mmCIF file of C-alpha atoms in Angstrom:
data_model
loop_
_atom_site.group_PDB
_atom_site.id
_atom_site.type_symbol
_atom_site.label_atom_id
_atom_site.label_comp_id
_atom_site.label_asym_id
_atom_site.label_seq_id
_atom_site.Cartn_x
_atom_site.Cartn_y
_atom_site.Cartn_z
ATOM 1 C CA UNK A 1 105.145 105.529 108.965
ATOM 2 C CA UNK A 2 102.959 104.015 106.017
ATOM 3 C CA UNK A 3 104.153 103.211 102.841
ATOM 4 C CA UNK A 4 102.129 102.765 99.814
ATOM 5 C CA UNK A 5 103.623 101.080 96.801
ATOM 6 C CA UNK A 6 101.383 100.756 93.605
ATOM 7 C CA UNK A 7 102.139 99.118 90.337
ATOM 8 C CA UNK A 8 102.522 99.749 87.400
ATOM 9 C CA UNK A 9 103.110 103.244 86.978
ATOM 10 C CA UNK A 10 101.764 103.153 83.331
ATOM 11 C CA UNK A 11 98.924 100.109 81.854
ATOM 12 C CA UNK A 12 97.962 99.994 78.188
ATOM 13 C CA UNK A 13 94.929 97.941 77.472
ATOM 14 C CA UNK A 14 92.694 96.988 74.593
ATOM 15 C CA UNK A 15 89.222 98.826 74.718
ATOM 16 C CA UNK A 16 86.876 95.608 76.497
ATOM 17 C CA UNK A 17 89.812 93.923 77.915
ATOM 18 C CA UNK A 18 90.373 94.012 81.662
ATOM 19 C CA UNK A 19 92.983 95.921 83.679
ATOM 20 C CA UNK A 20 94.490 95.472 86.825
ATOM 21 C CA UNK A 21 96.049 97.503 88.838
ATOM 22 C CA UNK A 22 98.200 96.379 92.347
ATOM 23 C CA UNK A 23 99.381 97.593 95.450
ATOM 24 C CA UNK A 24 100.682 96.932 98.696
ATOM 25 C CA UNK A 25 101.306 98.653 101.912
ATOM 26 C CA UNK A 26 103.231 98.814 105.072
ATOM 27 C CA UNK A 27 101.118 99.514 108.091
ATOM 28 C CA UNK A 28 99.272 96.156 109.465
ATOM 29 C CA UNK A 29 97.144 98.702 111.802
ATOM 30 C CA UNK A 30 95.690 100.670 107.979
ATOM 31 C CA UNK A 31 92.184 99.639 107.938
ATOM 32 C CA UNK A 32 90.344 101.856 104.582
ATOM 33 C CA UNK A 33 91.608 101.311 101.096
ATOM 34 C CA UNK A 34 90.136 103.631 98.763
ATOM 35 C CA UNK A 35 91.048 104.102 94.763
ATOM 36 C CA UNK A 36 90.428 107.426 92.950
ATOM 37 C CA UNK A 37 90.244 108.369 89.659
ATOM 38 C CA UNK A 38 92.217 111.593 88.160
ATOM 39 C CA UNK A 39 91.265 112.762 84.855
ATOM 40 C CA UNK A 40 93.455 114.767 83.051
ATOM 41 C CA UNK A 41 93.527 118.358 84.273
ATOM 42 C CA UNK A 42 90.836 117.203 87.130
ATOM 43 C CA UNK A 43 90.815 116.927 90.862
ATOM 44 C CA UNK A 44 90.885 113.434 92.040
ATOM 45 C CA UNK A 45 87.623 111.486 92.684
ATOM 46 C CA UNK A 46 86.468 108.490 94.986
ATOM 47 C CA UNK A 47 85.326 105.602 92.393
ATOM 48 C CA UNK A 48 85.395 103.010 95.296
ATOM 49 C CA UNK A 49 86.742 102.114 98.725
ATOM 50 C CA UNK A 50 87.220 98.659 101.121
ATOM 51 C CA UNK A 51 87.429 98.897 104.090
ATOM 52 C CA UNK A 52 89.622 95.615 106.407
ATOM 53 C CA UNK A 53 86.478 93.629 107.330
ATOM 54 C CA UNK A 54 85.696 92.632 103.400
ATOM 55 C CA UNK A 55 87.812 90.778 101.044
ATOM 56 C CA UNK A 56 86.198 92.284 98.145
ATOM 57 C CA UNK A 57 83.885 94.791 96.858
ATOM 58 C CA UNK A 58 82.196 95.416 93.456
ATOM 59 C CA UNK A 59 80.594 98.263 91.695
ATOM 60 C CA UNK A 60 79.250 97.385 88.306
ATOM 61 C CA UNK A 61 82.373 97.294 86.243
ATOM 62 C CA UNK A 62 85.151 98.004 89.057
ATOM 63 C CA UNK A 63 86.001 95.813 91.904
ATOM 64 C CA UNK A 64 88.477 95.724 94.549
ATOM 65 C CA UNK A 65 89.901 92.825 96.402
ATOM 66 C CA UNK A 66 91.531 93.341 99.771
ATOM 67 C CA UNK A 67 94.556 90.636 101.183
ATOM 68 C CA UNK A 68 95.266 91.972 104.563
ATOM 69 C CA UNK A 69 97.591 88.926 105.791
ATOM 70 C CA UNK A 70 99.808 89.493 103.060
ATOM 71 C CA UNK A 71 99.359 93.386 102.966
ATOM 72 C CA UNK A 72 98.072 93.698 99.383
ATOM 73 C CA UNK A 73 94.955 95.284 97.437
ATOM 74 C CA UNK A 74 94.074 95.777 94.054
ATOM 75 C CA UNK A 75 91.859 97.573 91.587
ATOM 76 C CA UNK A 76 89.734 95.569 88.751
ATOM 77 C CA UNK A 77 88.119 97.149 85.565
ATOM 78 C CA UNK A 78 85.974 94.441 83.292
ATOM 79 C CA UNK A 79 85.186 95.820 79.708
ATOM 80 C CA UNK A 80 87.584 98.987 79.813
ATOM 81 C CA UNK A 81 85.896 101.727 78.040
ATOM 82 C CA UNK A 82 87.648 104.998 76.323
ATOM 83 C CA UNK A 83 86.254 106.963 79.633
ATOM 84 C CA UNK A 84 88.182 104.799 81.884
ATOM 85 C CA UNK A 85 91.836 106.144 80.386
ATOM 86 C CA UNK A 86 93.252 108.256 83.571
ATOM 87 C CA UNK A 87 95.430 108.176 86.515
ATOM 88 C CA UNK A 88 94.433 105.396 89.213
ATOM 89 C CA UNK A 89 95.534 106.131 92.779
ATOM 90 C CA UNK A 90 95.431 104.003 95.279
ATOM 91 C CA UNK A 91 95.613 104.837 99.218
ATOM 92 C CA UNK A 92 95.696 103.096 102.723
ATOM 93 C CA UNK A 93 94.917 104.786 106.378
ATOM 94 C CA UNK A 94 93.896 103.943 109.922
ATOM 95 C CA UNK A 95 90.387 105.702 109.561
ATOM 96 C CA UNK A 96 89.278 106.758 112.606
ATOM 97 C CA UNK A 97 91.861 107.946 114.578
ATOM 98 C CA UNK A 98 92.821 111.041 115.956
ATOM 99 C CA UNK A 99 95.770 111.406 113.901
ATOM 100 C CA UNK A 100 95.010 109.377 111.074
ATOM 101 C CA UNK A 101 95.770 110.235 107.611
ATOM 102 C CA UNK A 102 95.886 108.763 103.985
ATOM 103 C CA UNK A 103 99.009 107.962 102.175
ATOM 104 C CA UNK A 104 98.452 107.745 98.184
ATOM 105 C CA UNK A 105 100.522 105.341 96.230
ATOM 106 C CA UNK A 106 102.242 107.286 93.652
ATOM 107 C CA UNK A 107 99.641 106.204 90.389
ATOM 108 C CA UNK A 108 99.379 103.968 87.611
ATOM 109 C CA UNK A 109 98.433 106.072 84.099
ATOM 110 C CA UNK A 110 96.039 103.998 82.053
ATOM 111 C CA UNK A 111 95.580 104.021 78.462
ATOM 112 C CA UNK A 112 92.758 102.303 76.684
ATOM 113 C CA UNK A 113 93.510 101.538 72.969
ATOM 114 C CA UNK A 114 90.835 102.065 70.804
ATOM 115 C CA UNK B 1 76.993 122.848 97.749
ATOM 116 C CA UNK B 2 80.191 124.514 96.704
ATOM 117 C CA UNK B 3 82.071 121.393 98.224
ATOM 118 C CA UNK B 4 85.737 122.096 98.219
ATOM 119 C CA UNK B 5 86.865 125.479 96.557
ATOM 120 C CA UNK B 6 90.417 126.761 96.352
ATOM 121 C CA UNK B 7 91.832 130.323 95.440
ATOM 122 C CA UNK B 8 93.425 131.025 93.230
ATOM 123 C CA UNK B 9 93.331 128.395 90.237
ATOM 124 C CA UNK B 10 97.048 129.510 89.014
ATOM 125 C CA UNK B 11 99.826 131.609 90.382
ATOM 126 C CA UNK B 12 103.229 133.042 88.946
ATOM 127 C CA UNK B 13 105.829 133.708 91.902
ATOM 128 C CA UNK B 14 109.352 134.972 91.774
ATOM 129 C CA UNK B 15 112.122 133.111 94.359
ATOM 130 C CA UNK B 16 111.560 134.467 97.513
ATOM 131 C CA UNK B 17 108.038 136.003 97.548
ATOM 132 C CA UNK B 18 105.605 135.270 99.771
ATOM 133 C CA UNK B 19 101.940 134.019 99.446
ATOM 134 C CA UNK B 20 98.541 132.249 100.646
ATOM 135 C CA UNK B 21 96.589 129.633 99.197
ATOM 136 C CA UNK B 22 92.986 129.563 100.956
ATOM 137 C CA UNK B 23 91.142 126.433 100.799
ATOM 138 C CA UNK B 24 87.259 126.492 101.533
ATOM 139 C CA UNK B 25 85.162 123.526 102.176
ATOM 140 C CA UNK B 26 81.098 123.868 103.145
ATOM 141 C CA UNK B 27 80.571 120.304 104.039
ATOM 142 C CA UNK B 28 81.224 120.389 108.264
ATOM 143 C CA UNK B 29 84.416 118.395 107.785
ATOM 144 C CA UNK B 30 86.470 117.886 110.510
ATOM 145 C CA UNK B 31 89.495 117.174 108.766
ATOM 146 C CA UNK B 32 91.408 119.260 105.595
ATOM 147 C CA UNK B 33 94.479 118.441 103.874
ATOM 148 C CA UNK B 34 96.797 120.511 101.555
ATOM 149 C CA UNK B 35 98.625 118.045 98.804
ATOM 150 C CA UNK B 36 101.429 118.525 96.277
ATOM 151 C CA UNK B 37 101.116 116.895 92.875
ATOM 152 C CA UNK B 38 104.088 116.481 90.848
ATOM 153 C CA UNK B 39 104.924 114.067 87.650
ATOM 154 C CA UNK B 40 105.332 110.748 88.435
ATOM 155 C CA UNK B 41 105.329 111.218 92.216
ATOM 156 C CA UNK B 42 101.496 111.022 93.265
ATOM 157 C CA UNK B 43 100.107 113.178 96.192
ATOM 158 C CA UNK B 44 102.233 114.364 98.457
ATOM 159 C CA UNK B 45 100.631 115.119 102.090
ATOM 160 C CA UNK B 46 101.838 118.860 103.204
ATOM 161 C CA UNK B 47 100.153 119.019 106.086
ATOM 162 C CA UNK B 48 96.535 118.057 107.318
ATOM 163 C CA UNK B 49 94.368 119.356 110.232
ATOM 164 C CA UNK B 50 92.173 117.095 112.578
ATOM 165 C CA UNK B 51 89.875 119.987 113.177
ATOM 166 C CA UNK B 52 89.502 123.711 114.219
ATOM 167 C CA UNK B 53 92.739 125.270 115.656
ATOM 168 C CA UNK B 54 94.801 122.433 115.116
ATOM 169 C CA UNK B 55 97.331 121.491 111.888
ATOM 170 C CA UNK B 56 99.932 118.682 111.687
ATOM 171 C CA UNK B 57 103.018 117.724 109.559
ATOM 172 C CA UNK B 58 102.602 115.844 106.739
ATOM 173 C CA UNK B 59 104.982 113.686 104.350
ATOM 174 C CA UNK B 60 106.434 116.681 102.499
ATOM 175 C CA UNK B 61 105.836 119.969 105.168
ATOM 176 C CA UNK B 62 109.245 122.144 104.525
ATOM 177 C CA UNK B 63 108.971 125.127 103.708
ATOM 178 C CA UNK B 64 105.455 125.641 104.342
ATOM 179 C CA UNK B 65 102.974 126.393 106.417
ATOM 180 C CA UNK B 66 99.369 126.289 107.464
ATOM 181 C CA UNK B 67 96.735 127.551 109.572
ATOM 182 C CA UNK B 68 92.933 126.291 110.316
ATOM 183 C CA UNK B 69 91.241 129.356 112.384
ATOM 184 C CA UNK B 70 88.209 128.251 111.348
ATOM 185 C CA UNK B 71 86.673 124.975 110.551
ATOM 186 C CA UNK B 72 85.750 125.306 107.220
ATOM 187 C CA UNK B 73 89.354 127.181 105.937
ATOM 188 C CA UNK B 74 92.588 125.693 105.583
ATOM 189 C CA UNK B 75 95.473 128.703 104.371
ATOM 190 C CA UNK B 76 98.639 126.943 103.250
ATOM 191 C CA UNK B 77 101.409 129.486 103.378
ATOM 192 C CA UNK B 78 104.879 129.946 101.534
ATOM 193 C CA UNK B 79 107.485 132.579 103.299
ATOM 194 C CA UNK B 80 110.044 132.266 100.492
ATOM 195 C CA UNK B 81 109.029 130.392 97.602
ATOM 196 C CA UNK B 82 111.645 128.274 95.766
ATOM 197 C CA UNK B 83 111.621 126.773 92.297
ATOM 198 C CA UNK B 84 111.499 123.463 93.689
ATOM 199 C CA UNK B 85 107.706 124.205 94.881
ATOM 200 C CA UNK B 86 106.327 124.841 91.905
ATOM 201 C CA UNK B 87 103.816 121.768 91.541
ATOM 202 C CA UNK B 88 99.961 121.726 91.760
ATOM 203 C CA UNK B 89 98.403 122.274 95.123
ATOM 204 C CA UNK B 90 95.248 120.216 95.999
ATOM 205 C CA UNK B 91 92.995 120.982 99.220
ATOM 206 C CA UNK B 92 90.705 117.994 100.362
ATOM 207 C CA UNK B 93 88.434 117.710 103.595
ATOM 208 C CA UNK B 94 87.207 114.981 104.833
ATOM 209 C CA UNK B 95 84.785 113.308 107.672
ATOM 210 C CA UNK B 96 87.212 111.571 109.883
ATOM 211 C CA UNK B 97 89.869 109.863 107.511
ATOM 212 C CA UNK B 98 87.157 108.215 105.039
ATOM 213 C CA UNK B 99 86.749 109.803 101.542
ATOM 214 C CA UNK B 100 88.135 112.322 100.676
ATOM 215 C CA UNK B 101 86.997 115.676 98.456
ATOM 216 C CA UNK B 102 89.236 117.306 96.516
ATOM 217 C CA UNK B 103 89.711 121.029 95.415
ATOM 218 C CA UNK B 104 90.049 121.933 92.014
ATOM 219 C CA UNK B 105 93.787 122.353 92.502
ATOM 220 C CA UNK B 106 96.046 126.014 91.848
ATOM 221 C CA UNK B 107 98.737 125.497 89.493
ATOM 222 C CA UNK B 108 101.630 127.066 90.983
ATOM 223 C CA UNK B 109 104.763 128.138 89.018
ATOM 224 C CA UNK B 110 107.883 129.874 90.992
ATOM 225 C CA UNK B 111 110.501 131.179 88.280
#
């Protein structure tokens, strides 16, 4: 079955610097890569999503970039703010398919220094 | 638009007792999943459900189980708790397999 690996598990940063967070997956056939955002003491939330017919995809200051030969996608944030300290998951599934489902990678905690 | 509800928000169970978590979503999703959160190990897929009257094993499904009698509920069921299930349950539904909306999770503590 799919496997999600994401790294690091924990990312300090300086407040305006950039962070990046990576992962990589297993199944050649997973076609949507989305990245939420969990809050502390929240549910998670969607902040954005690529899908395996873009290479990359921005949205203001987050961006995604998508490597599907070598099985690998990763989350950008430009100009980290306070707001942006949570826990980043990322996830990988076939979309539409009748037994589809999304494995999350197990989440990278980031901490922006003030 | 409710969105995703779940009841209840926290729970106290003894080894062995029995319970229901009910998930409700109003959005006409086909598909609903029940997750596990613990520290340092992400989301945890349970078990999910394509659409009405059908459920399927997920990544972690021992011990539990779930029903989907109607589209828009999802009941996730523990016979016997255990200690090792205490963890924070999340419900999500979704349109197909693209994004996903989450529950406000029930904290769930078996002593």
């Amino acid at each position: 079955g799919e496997n999600v690996e994401q790294h690091p598990s924990t990312l300090s940063v300086q407040e305006g610097d950039s962070a990046v967070i990576k992962c990589t997956y297993s199944d050649s056939a997973s076609n949507y890569f989305p990245w939420y955002k969990q809050e502390l003491g929240k549910r998670p939330q969607l902040i954005i999503d690529i899908r395996s017919n873009v290479g990359e995809k921005k949205d203001q200051r987050i961006a995604v970039t998508l490597n599907k030969t070598a099985k690998h996608f990763s989350l950008h944030i430009t100009e980290t703010q306070p707001e942006d300290s949570a826990v980043y998951f990322c996830a990988a599934s076939k979309g539409y398919s009748s037994a589809s489902k999304i494995i999350f990678g197990s989440g990278t905690r980031l901490s922006i220094r003030p | 638009n409710a969105g995703v509800t779940q009841t209840p928000k926290f729970r106290v169970l003894k080894t062995g007792q029995s319970m229901t978590l009910l998930c409700a979503q109003d959005m006409n999703h086909e598909y609903m999943y029940w997750y596990r959160q613990d520290p340092g190990m992400g989301l945890r897929l349970i078990h999910y459900s394509v659409g009405e009257g059908t459920t399927a094993k997920g990544e972690v499904p021992d011990g539990y189980n779930v029903s989907r009698l109607k589209k828009q509920n999802f009941l996730l069921g523990l016979e016997s708790a255990a200690p090792s299930q205490t963890s924070v349950y999340f419900c999500a539904s979704s349109s197909h397999s693209y994004e996903q909306y989450f529950g406000p999770g029930t904290r769930l503590t078996v002593t």
